[in-house]
Amino acid sequence: MTVSTLVGALVVGLAIGAVGRLVIPGRKAAPVWLTLALGVAAALLGAIVTGLVDRRPAGSPLLPLLVQSGFATVAVVLAVLAAGRSAADRQAPHDPGARRKEEV
């Protein structure tokens, strides 16, 4: 793994982490640093997987970037959606058929 691969994974991870927060609508329960860190970690994992699978000596730089972007996108979207779902689950569900307690 070269330095350019690591820098590319860092840039891709930060970009996907930032864009992932903007694409998902509504208030996010996951902090910004978490989405950025997950994007970078997943992009690095994508770089490792690409390095293990692609053994061409002068391979195209497009394949590692696509794999890194895919891994980072999936990780960030899953994290933001899972964090948002857990925040929504903490709220009491609204049941329109339920009767309200009368104030005395």
Short mmCIF file of C-alpha atoms in Angstrom, two decimals:
data_model
loop_
_atom_site.label_atom_id
_atom_site.label_comp_id
_atom_site.label_asym_id
_atom_site.label_seq_id
_atom_site.Cartn_x
_atom_site.Cartn_y
_atom_site.Cartn_z
CA MET A 1 0.00 0.00 0.00
CA THR A 2 1.49 3.29 -1.10
CA VAL A 3 1.28 6.72 0.45
CA SER A 4 -0.91 7.91 -2.39
CA THR A 5 -3.39 5.10 -1.63
CA LEU A 6 -3.53 6.15 2.02
CA VAL A 7 -3.99 9.82 1.15
CA GLY A 8 -6.66 8.89 -1.39
CA ALA A 9 -8.49 6.81 1.22
CA LEU A 10 -8.32 9.70 3.68
CA VAL A 11 -9.70 12.19 1.16
CA VAL A 12 -12.41 9.81 -0.06
CA GLY A 13 -13.44 8.92 3.51
CA LEU A 14 -13.68 12.55 4.63
CA ALA A 15 -15.61 13.53 1.52
CA ILE A 16 -18.09 10.66 1.78
CA GLY A 17 -18.52 11.24 5.52
CA ALA A 18 -19.31 14.92 4.97
CA VAL A 19 -21.62 14.35 2.02
CA GLY A 20 -23.37 11.51 3.86
CA ARG A 21 -24.46 13.92 6.58
CA LEU A 22 -25.85 16.34 4.02
CA VAL A 23 -27.75 13.76 1.95
CA ILE A 24 -29.73 12.16 4.78
CA PRO A 25 -32.60 14.52 5.66
CA GLY A 26 -33.58 15.52 9.19
CA ARG A 27 -31.74 15.79 12.45
CA LYS A 28 -28.89 13.30 12.84
CA ALA A 29 -28.20 11.54 16.14
CA ALA A 30 -24.69 10.56 15.04
CA PRO A 31 -22.02 13.23 15.65
CA VAL A 32 -20.03 14.71 12.77
CA TRP A 33 -16.74 13.23 13.93
CA LEU A 34 -18.28 9.75 13.93
CA THR A 35 -19.46 9.92 10.32
CA LEU A 36 -16.10 11.30 9.20
CA ALA A 37 -14.18 8.63 11.12
CA LEU A 38 -16.39 5.85 9.75
CA GLY A 39 -15.91 7.17 6.23
CA VAL A 40 -12.12 7.17 6.61
CA ALA A 41 -12.05 3.72 8.27
CA ALA A 42 -14.27 2.19 5.60
CA ALA A 43 -12.24 3.79 2.80
CA LEU A 44 -9.06 2.36 4.33
CA LEU A 45 -10.73 -1.04 4.50
CA GLY A 46 -11.65 -0.66 0.84
CA ALA A 47 -8.03 0.15 0.02
CA ILE A 48 -6.85 -2.94 1.89
CA VAL A 49 -9.38 -5.17 0.14
CA THR A 50 -8.43 -3.73 -3.25
CA GLY A 51 -4.74 -4.27 -2.48
CA LEU A 52 -5.40 -7.91 -1.60
CA VAL A 53 -7.57 -8.64 -4.63
CA ASP A 54 -6.02 -6.52 -7.41
CA ARG A 55 -2.52 -7.82 -8.16
CA ARG A 56 -1.85 -6.00 -11.43
CA PRO A 57 1.47 -4.16 -11.28
CA ALA A 58 0.26 -0.99 -13.00
CA GLY A 59 -3.45 -1.09 -12.25
CA SER A 60 -5.82 1.73 -12.89
CA PRO A 61 -6.29 4.14 -9.96
CA LEU A 62 -10.02 4.17 -10.69
CA LEU A 63 -10.70 0.72 -9.21
CA PRO A 64 -9.33 1.51 -5.71
CA LEU A 65 -11.22 4.81 -5.64
CA LEU A 66 -14.48 3.12 -6.60
CA VAL A 67 -14.06 0.40 -3.98
CA GLN A 68 -13.08 2.94 -1.29
CA SER A 69 -16.06 5.11 -2.17
CA GLY A 70 -18.42 2.16 -2.07
CA PHE A 71 -17.20 0.94 1.31
CA ALA A 72 -17.30 4.45 2.79
CA THR A 73 -20.77 5.17 1.41
CA VAL A 74 -22.27 2.01 2.81
CA ALA A 75 -20.67 2.54 6.24
CA VAL A 76 -21.72 6.19 6.57
CA VAL A 77 -25.29 5.65 5.37
CA LEU A 78 -25.77 2.66 7.67
CA ALA A 79 -24.34 4.57 10.64
CA VAL A 80 -26.46 7.68 10.09
CA LEU A 81 -29.63 5.67 9.52
CA ALA A 82 -28.99 3.41 12.51
CA ALA A 83 -28.29 6.36 14.79
CA GLY A 84 -31.40 8.16 13.56
CA ARG A 85 -33.53 5.06 14.06
CA SER A 86 -32.34 4.58 17.63
CA ALA A 87 -33.15 8.21 18.44
CA ALA A 88 -36.64 7.81 17.00
CA ASP A 89 -37.16 4.58 18.96
CA ARG A 90 -36.52 6.40 22.23
CA GLN A 91 -39.59 8.55 21.68
CA ALA A 92 -42.95 7.17 22.65
CA PRO A 93 -44.90 6.05 19.60
CA HIS A 94 -47.96 8.13 18.83
CA ASP A 95 -51.14 6.07 18.87
CA PRO A 96 -54.08 8.06 17.49
CA GLY A 97 -56.56 5.55 18.92
CA ALA A 98 -55.23 5.80 22.46
CA ARG A 99 -57.26 7.76 24.99
CA ARG A 100 -55.69 10.66 26.80
CA LYS A 101 -55.67 10.78 30.56
CA GLU A 102 -58.06 13.40 31.76
CA GLU A 103 -56.69 16.09 33.97
CA VAL A 104 -58.30 16.33 37.37
#
